[in-house]
mmCIF file of C-alpha atoms in Angstrom:
data_model
loop_
_atom_site.group_PDB
_atom_site.id
_atom_site.type_symbol
_atom_site.label_atom_id
_atom_site.label_comp_id
_atom_site.label_asym_id
_atom_site.label_seq_id
_atom_site.Cartn_x
_atom_site.Cartn_y
_atom_site.Cartn_z
ATOM 1 C CA MET S 1 127.460 91.093 81.567
ATOM 2 C CA SER S 2 128.515 88.904 78.672
ATOM 3 C CA THR S 3 132.162 89.128 79.654
ATOM 4 C CA ALA S 4 131.504 87.696 83.125
ATOM 5 C CA ARG S 5 132.372 84.105 83.881
ATOM 6 C CA GLU S 6 130.376 81.220 82.472
ATOM 7 C CA PRO S 7 126.635 81.207 83.200
ATOM 8 C CA GLN S 8 125.964 78.773 86.013
ATOM 9 C CA PRO S 9 122.744 76.836 85.478
ATOM 10 C CA ALA S 10 122.885 75.203 88.927
ATOM 11 C CA ALA S 11 122.226 78.269 91.077
ATOM 12 C CA PRO S 12 118.818 79.940 90.619
ATOM 13 C CA ARG S 13 118.685 83.649 89.840
ATOM 14 C CA THR S 14 117.967 85.920 92.799
ATOM 15 C CA SER S 15 114.646 86.888 91.188
ATOM 16 C CA SER S 16 113.463 83.312 90.720
ATOM 17 C CA GLY S 17 111.510 80.919 92.921
ATOM 18 C CA PRO S 18 111.495 82.058 96.577
ATOM 19 C CA GLY S 19 113.338 85.156 95.378
ATOM 20 C CA ARG S 20 110.052 86.206 93.789
ATOM 21 C CA ALA S 21 108.441 86.502 97.208
ATOM 22 C CA LEU S 22 111.537 88.120 98.716
ATOM 23 C CA VAL S 23 111.564 90.805 96.021
ATOM 24 C CA ALA S 24 107.841 91.419 96.661
ATOM 25 C CA VAL S 25 108.452 92.073 100.357
ATOM 26 C CA TYR S 26 111.456 94.257 99.560
ATOM 27 C CA GLY S 27 109.340 96.220 97.077
ATOM 28 C CA LEU S 28 106.650 96.750 99.696
ATOM 29 C CA PHE S 29 109.171 98.106 102.188
ATOM 30 C CA ALA S 30 110.801 100.245 99.505
ATOM 31 C CA LEU S 31 107.437 101.890 98.916
ATOM 32 C CA ALA S 32 106.526 102.157 102.604
ATOM 33 C CA ALA S 33 109.843 103.530 103.899
ATOM 34 C CA THR S 34 110.415 105.930 101.002
ATOM 35 C CA ALA S 35 106.882 107.317 101.104
ATOM 36 C CA ARG S 36 107.118 107.670 104.867
ATOM 37 C CA GLY S 37 110.490 109.445 104.719
ATOM 38 C CA VAL S 38 109.452 111.832 101.954
ATOM 39 C CA THR S 39 106.122 112.689 103.605
ATOM 40 C CA GLN S 40 107.740 113.325 106.974
ATOM 41 C CA LEU S 41 110.587 115.409 105.557
ATOM 42 C CA VAL S 42 108.229 117.542 103.494
ATOM 43 C CA THR S 43 105.572 118.132 106.132
ATOM 44 C CA GLN S 44 107.413 118.184 109.454
ATOM 45 C CA TYR S 45 111.176 118.259 108.943
ATOM 46 C CA ALA S 46 111.899 120.287 112.094
ATOM 47 C CA GLU S 47 110.286 117.801 114.486
ATOM 48 C CA ALA S 48 112.826 115.014 114.123
ATOM 49 C CA PRO S 49 115.245 115.573 111.246
ATOM 50 C CA LEU S 50 117.482 112.599 112.087
ATOM 51 C CA ALA S 51 114.628 110.100 112.259
ATOM 52 C CA TYR S 52 113.066 111.385 109.053
ATOM 53 C CA VAL S 53 116.307 111.422 107.084
ATOM 54 C CA LEU S 54 116.901 107.866 108.316
ATOM 55 C CA SER S 55 113.463 106.803 107.084
ATOM 56 C CA LEU S 56 114.360 108.116 103.655
ATOM 57 C CA VAL S 57 117.811 106.463 103.711
ATOM 58 C CA ALA S 58 116.151 103.181 104.673
ATOM 59 C CA GLY S 59 113.729 103.620 101.788
ATOM 60 C CA ILE S 60 116.566 104.143 99.321
ATOM 61 C CA VAL S 61 118.405 101.076 100.636
ATOM 62 C CA TYR S 62 115.199 99.040 100.142
ATOM 63 C CA ILE S 63 114.776 100.398 96.610
ATOM 64 C CA VAL S 64 118.348 99.434 95.695
ATOM 65 C CA ALA S 65 117.900 95.964 97.214
ATOM 66 C CA THR S 66 114.569 95.453 95.414
ATOM 67 C CA VAL S 67 115.911 96.437 92.003
ATOM 68 C CA THR S 68 119.195 94.538 92.278
ATOM 69 C CA LEU S 69 117.565 91.353 93.613
ATOM 70 C CA ALA S 70 114.967 91.544 90.852
ATOM 71 C CA ARG S 71 117.652 91.897 88.159
ATOM 72 C CA GLY S 72 119.911 89.144 89.449
ATOM 73 C CA THR S 73 122.924 89.757 87.228
ATOM 74 C CA ALA S 74 126.487 89.292 88.496
ATOM 75 C CA THR S 75 126.917 93.020 89.070
ATOM 76 C CA SER S 76 123.535 93.553 90.662
ATOM 77 C CA ARG S 77 124.198 90.641 93.033
ATOM 78 C CA ARG S 78 127.233 92.518 94.346
ATOM 79 C CA VAL S 79 125.247 95.725 94.802
ATOM 80 C CA ALA S 80 122.455 93.750 96.462
ATOM 81 C CA LEU S 81 124.950 92.253 98.922
ATOM 82 C CA VAL S 82 126.091 95.744 99.919
ATOM 83 C CA ALA S 83 122.520 97.072 100.188
ATOM 84 C CA VAL S 84 121.287 94.158 102.273
ATOM 85 C CA SER S 85 124.364 94.351 104.534
ATOM 86 C CA VAL S 86 123.796 98.079 105.051
ATOM 87 C CA GLU S 87 120.180 97.247 105.834
ATOM 88 C CA LEU S 88 121.163 94.709 108.486
ATOM 89 C CA VAL S 89 123.668 97.083 110.099
ATOM 90 C CA GLY S 90 121.080 99.875 109.894
ATOM 91 C CA VAL S 91 118.261 97.993 111.569
ATOM 92 C CA LEU S 92 120.572 96.706 114.324
ATOM 93 C CA THR S 93 122.146 100.140 114.940
ATOM 94 C CA VAL S 94 118.966 102.204 114.763
ATOM 95 C CA GLY S 95 117.046 99.545 116.650
ATOM 96 C CA THR S 96 119.553 99.569 119.503
ATOM 97 C CA LEU S 97 119.949 103.362 119.566
ATOM 98 C CA SER S 98 116.197 103.909 119.570
ATOM 99 C CA LEU S 99 115.952 101.837 122.741
ATOM 100 C CA VAL S 100 119.121 103.115 124.457
ATOM 101 C CA ASP S 101 118.693 106.773 123.531
ATOM 102 C CA PRO S 102 115.010 107.401 122.731
ATOM 103 C CA GLU S 103 115.559 111.170 122.668
ATOM 104 C CA ALA S 104 117.637 110.858 119.504
ATOM 105 C CA PHE S 105 114.570 109.299 117.857
ATOM 106 C CA PRO S 106 111.505 111.175 119.095
ATOM 107 C CA ARG S 107 109.653 109.966 116.002
ATOM 108 C CA ALA S 108 109.646 106.391 114.816
ATOM 109 C CA THR S 109 111.408 105.139 111.678
ATOM 110 C CA VAL S 110 111.001 101.757 109.988
ATOM 111 C CA TRP S 111 114.041 100.566 111.897
ATOM 112 C CA SER S 112 113.080 101.858 115.367
ATOM 113 C CA ALA S 113 112.984 99.128 118.029
ATOM 114 C CA TYR S 114 114.191 96.663 115.372
ATOM 115 C CA GLY S 115 111.127 97.354 113.232
ATOM 116 C CA SER S 116 108.563 96.441 115.873
ATOM 117 C CA GLY S 117 106.068 98.785 114.198
ATOM 118 C CA TYR S 118 106.251 96.559 111.116
ATOM 119 C CA GLY S 119 106.031 93.185 112.819
ATOM 120 C CA PHE S 120 109.848 92.899 113.028
ATOM 121 C CA VAL S 121 109.896 92.205 109.284
ATOM 122 C CA PRO S 122 112.696 94.806 108.867
ATOM 123 C CA LEU S 123 114.861 92.686 111.183
ATOM 124 C CA VAL S 124 114.130 89.366 109.473
ATOM 125 C CA LEU S 125 114.303 90.665 105.907
ATOM 126 C CA PRO S 126 118.075 91.375 105.661
ATOM 127 C CA VAL S 127 118.853 87.976 107.212
ATOM 128 C CA LEU S 128 116.674 86.268 104.605
ATOM 129 C CA GLY S 129 118.267 88.468 101.941
ATOM 130 C CA LEU S 130 121.795 87.439 102.899
ATOM 131 C CA LEU S 131 120.832 83.763 103.119
ATOM 132 C CA TRP S 132 119.194 83.981 99.706
ATOM 133 C CA LEU S 133 122.227 85.687 98.148
ATOM 134 C CA ARG S 134 124.405 82.937 99.619
ATOM 135 C CA ARG S 135 122.090 80.243 98.346
ATOM 136 C CA THR S 136 122.037 81.634 94.820
ATOM 137 C CA ARG S 137 125.722 82.466 94.509
ATOM 138 C CA PRO S 138 127.334 81.198 91.323
ATOM 139 C CA GLN S 139 129.107 77.886 91.912
ATOM 140 C CA PRO S 140 132.682 77.554 90.662
ATOM 141 C CA THR S 141 132.599 74.574 88.259
ATOM 142 C CA SER S 142 130.106 71.876 89.152
ATOM 143 C CA ALA S 143 129.541 71.803 92.866
ATOM 144 C CA LEU S 144 126.775 69.353 93.601
ATOM 145 C CA ASP S 145 126.642 69.984 97.324
ATOM 146 C CA THR S 146 124.997 73.387 97.771
ATOM 147 C CA SER S 147 125.151 73.227 101.559
ATOM 148 C CA ALA S 148 128.927 72.920 101.726
ATOM 149 C CA PRO S 149 130.636 75.653 103.744
ATOM 150 C CA ASP S 150 131.959 78.527 101.694
ATOM 151 C CA SER S 151 135.666 78.095 101.059
ATOM 152 C CA SER S 152 136.260 81.713 100.073
ATOM 153 C CA PRO S 153 136.293 84.239 102.923
ATOM 154 C CA SER S 154 134.677 86.918 100.749
ATOM 155 C CA SER S 155 131.059 86.527 101.807
ATOM 156 C CA SER S 156 130.940 85.979 105.526
ATOM 157 C CA SER S 157 127.564 87.226 106.650
ATOM 158 C CA GLU S 158 128.370 87.654 110.312
ATOM 159 C CA MET T 1 86.544 106.408 104.598
ATOM 160 C CA ILE T 2 83.429 104.416 105.319
ATOM 161 C CA ALA T 3 83.919 102.041 108.241
ATOM 162 C CA ALA T 4 81.755 99.257 106.783
ATOM 163 C CA LEU T 5 83.531 99.478 103.430
ATOM 164 C CA ALA T 6 86.957 99.527 105.090
ATOM 165 C CA TYR T 7 86.182 96.452 107.169
ATOM 166 C CA SER T 8 84.905 94.727 104.025
ATOM 167 C CA VAL T 9 88.169 95.558 102.232
ATOM 168 C CA CYS T 10 90.137 94.149 105.194
ATOM 169 C CA ALA T 11 88.078 90.952 105.180
ATOM 170 C CA LEU T 12 88.277 90.508 101.398
ATOM 171 C CA ALA T 13 92.030 91.158 101.494
ATOM 172 C CA LEU T 14 92.587 88.629 104.276
ATOM 173 C CA VAL T 15 90.741 86.020 102.188
ATOM 174 C CA SER T 16 93.016 86.850 99.244
ATOM 175 C CA MET T 17 96.036 86.509 101.515
ATOM 176 C CA GLY T 18 94.868 83.153 102.829
ATOM 177 C CA TRP T 19 94.112 81.938 99.306
ATOM 178 C CA GLY T 20 97.626 82.869 98.181
ATOM 179 C CA LEU T 21 99.189 81.029 101.094
ATOM 180 C CA VAL T 22 97.026 77.945 100.473
ATOM 181 C CA THR T 23 98.066 77.644 96.825
ATOM 182 C CA ALA T 24 101.675 78.172 97.896
ATOM 183 C CA VAL T 25 101.433 75.332 100.409
ATOM 184 C CA LEU T 26 99.741 73.148 97.782
ATOM 185 C CA ASP T 27 102.619 73.989 95.416
ATOM 186 C CA LYS T 28 100.339 75.429 92.737
ATOM 187 C CA PRO T 29 100.464 78.722 90.853
ATOM 188 C CA PRO T 30 97.427 80.967 91.412
ATOM 189 C CA GLY T 31 94.385 79.832 89.450
ATOM 190 C CA LYS T 32 92.061 81.911 87.309
ATOM 191 C CA ALA T 33 89.418 82.372 90.021
ATOM 192 C CA GLN T 34 92.096 83.482 92.450
ATOM 193 C CA LEU T 35 93.452 86.081 90.031
ATOM 194 C CA LEU T 36 89.922 87.312 89.269
ATOM 195 C CA TYR T 37 89.272 87.612 92.981
ATOM 196 C CA ALA T 38 92.418 89.740 93.367
ATOM 197 C CA ALA T 39 91.204 91.936 90.484
ATOM 198 C CA GLY T 40 87.832 92.307 92.200
ATOM 199 C CA LEU T 41 89.591 93.285 95.415
ATOM 200 C CA GLU T 42 91.513 95.937 93.503
ATOM 201 C CA VAL T 43 88.225 97.397 92.219
ATOM 202 C CA VAL T 44 86.860 97.698 95.756
ATOM 203 C CA VAL T 45 90.148 99.249 96.930
ATOM 204 C CA LEU T 46 89.943 101.771 94.068
ATOM 205 C CA VAL T 47 86.355 102.668 94.976
ATOM 206 C CA GLN T 48 87.390 103.168 98.586
ATOM 207 C CA SER T 49 90.301 105.450 97.664
ATOM 208 C CA VAL T 50 88.136 107.514 95.291
ATOM 209 C CA ILE T 51 85.430 107.991 97.938
ATOM 210 C CA ALA T 52 88.010 109.018 100.548
ATOM 211 C CA LEU T 53 89.832 111.389 98.200
ATOM 212 C CA VAL T 54 86.525 113.005 97.197
ATOM 213 C CA ARG T 55 85.764 113.566 100.872
ATOM 214 C CA LEU T 56 89.193 115.122 101.357
ATOM 215 C CA GLY T 57 88.461 117.320 98.351
ATOM 216 C CA ALA T 58 85.177 118.336 99.976
ATOM 217 C CA GLY T 59 87.069 119.643 102.985
ATOM 218 C CA PHE T 60 87.389 116.771 105.464
ATOM 219 C CA ARG T 61 90.708 117.026 107.319
ATOM 220 C CA PRO T 62 91.992 113.905 109.117
ATOM 221 C CA VAL T 63 94.720 114.024 111.778
ATOM 222 C CA GLU T 64 97.541 113.268 109.377
ATOM 223 C CA LEU T 65 96.516 114.594 105.987
ATOM 224 C CA ALA T 66 99.759 113.841 104.103
ATOM 225 C CA THR T 67 99.999 110.296 105.451
ATOM 226 C CA THR T 68 96.353 109.650 104.601
ATOM 227 C CA ILE T 69 96.777 110.836 101.008
ATOM 228 C CA GLY T 70 99.960 108.751 100.668
ATOM 229 C CA TYR T 71 98.142 105.645 101.871
ATOM 230 C CA LEU T 72 95.079 106.249 99.672
ATOM 231 C CA VAL T 73 97.265 106.530 96.575
ATOM 232 C CA GLY T 74 99.860 103.887 97.508
ATOM 233 C CA ILE T 75 97.295 101.205 98.337
ATOM 234 C CA VAL T 76 95.955 101.339 94.767
ATOM 235 C CA VAL T 77 99.239 100.316 93.104
ATOM 236 C CA LEU T 78 100.025 97.291 95.303
ATOM 237 C CA LEU T 79 97.760 94.669 93.748
ATOM 238 C CA PRO T 80 98.435 95.548 90.072
ATOM 239 C CA VAL T 81 102.194 95.408 90.658
ATOM 240 C CA ALA T 82 101.883 92.154 92.605
ATOM 241 C CA TRP T 83 99.624 90.743 89.864
ATOM 242 C CA PHE T 84 102.267 91.483 87.223
ATOM 243 C CA TRP T 85 105.115 90.142 89.383
ATOM 244 C CA ALA T 86 103.159 86.999 90.299
ATOM 245 C CA ASN T 87 102.291 86.232 86.682
ATOM 246 C CA SER T 88 105.718 86.856 85.163
ATOM 247 C CA GLU T 89 106.935 83.608 86.734
ATOM 248 C CA ARG T 90 104.089 81.333 87.723
ATOM 249 C CA THR T 91 105.118 79.084 90.610
ATOM 250 C CA ARG T 92 103.900 78.465 94.158
ATOM 251 C CA PHE T 93 105.669 81.698 95.095
ATOM 252 C CA SER T 94 103.257 83.688 92.912
ATOM 253 C CA GLY T 95 100.683 82.971 95.608
ATOM 254 C CA VAL T 96 103.051 84.311 98.267
ATOM 255 C CA VAL T 97 103.505 87.493 96.223
ATOM 256 C CA LEU T 98 99.722 87.986 96.045
ATOM 257 C CA ALA T 99 99.464 87.223 99.771
ATOM 258 C CA VAL T 100 102.084 89.867 100.620
ATOM 259 C CA ALA T 101 100.208 92.520 98.632
ATOM 260 C CA ALA T 102 96.852 91.512 100.100
ATOM 261 C CA ALA T 103 98.259 91.627 103.650
ATOM 262 C CA ALA T 104 99.572 95.124 102.949
ATOM 263 C CA VAL T 105 96.165 96.198 101.613
ATOM 264 C CA ALA T 106 94.485 94.949 104.807
ATOM 265 C CA ALA T 107 97.064 96.613 107.074
ATOM 266 C CA MET T 108 96.948 99.924 105.185
ATOM 267 C CA THR T 109 93.141 99.989 105.147
ATOM 268 C CA PHE T 110 93.054 99.402 108.880
ATOM 269 C CA ARG T 111 95.614 102.156 109.424
ATOM 270 C CA LEU T 112 93.600 104.507 107.198
ATOM 271 C CA LEU T 113 90.539 103.832 109.294
ATOM 272 C CA VAL T 114 92.447 104.689 112.479
ATOM 273 C CA LEU T 115 93.790 107.896 110.905
ATOM 274 C CA TRP T 116 90.345 108.929 109.629
ATOM 275 C CA VAL T 117 89.492 111.128 112.589
ATOM 276 C CA ALA T 118 88.651 114.803 112.036
ATOM 277 C CA ARG T 119 91.348 117.146 113.231
#
C-alpha cells in the first residue's frame, strides 16, 4: 500500500461520501443473496441446483464488492472493479437466460428477470458501482476537470 | 409473528426511512433524535424476532421454516450495522445508510408476515 503511487487528495475514497450509501446497499445484498443461497442449497439442493448455486455465487460477488469498496485502497479498487463487472455480466446473463429459458431457472435467484424480485436494484447497482469507481479513480498529477473523458483505455465500462 | 406488531414495525421503519431521506436532502447528518428513533425501532424489531422465534420453538411451522428463521435473525443485525456505518462518517449520506436499513427492515417484516402461514 505504501509503495503505491502518490496519494491523490483530489479523488474521494470509494468508501466516502456517496460511497457510504453504495457500500450500505452492497452490504444489504451481500447478506440477502448469501443467506438465500446458503438456505436454499442446504434445504432443497435437488430442486434447482443451478439457480441455488448462482444465488450463492451472487452473494459472494456482493461480499467481495462490499468489502473492497469499503476499504478503498489501490488494490481493493482493482478487485472491486472485477467484482462489480462480474456482477453486471451476471445480472445481464442470468436475467436474459431466466426470461429466454425459464426451465433452466425453475427457482428464482437475485438476478432472475434482471432482479425484478428486488425492485431491479441488482441491475442498477453494478452500473452505479462502475460509475462510482470511475469517479473516484486516482488522477494522474493534478487534473482539475473530473468529467474529462478517460484517456487510458484500461477502464472502459461498456 | 403478530400481525399488528408487524404492521407497526413496517410503519415505524418507513418513518425512519423517510427521516433518513429528509436529512439527506437537507444535507445534514442524522440528529440525536433520529438516531434514538432508529435505536427504538431496533428494540421493537428485536421483540418481534424473539416472539416469533419462541413461537417456532413452541412448535409452529410456517411454510418456509429455514427462510423464516434466516429473516428473523438477519433483520436484527441490519440497524446496528447501519448505525455504526452511518456514524463512522457523519454526512448527509449517513441518513441514506439509515434509510436503506430501515427500508430493508420494512420489506423483510412484510415478507415474514406473508410467510407466517402454518404448513
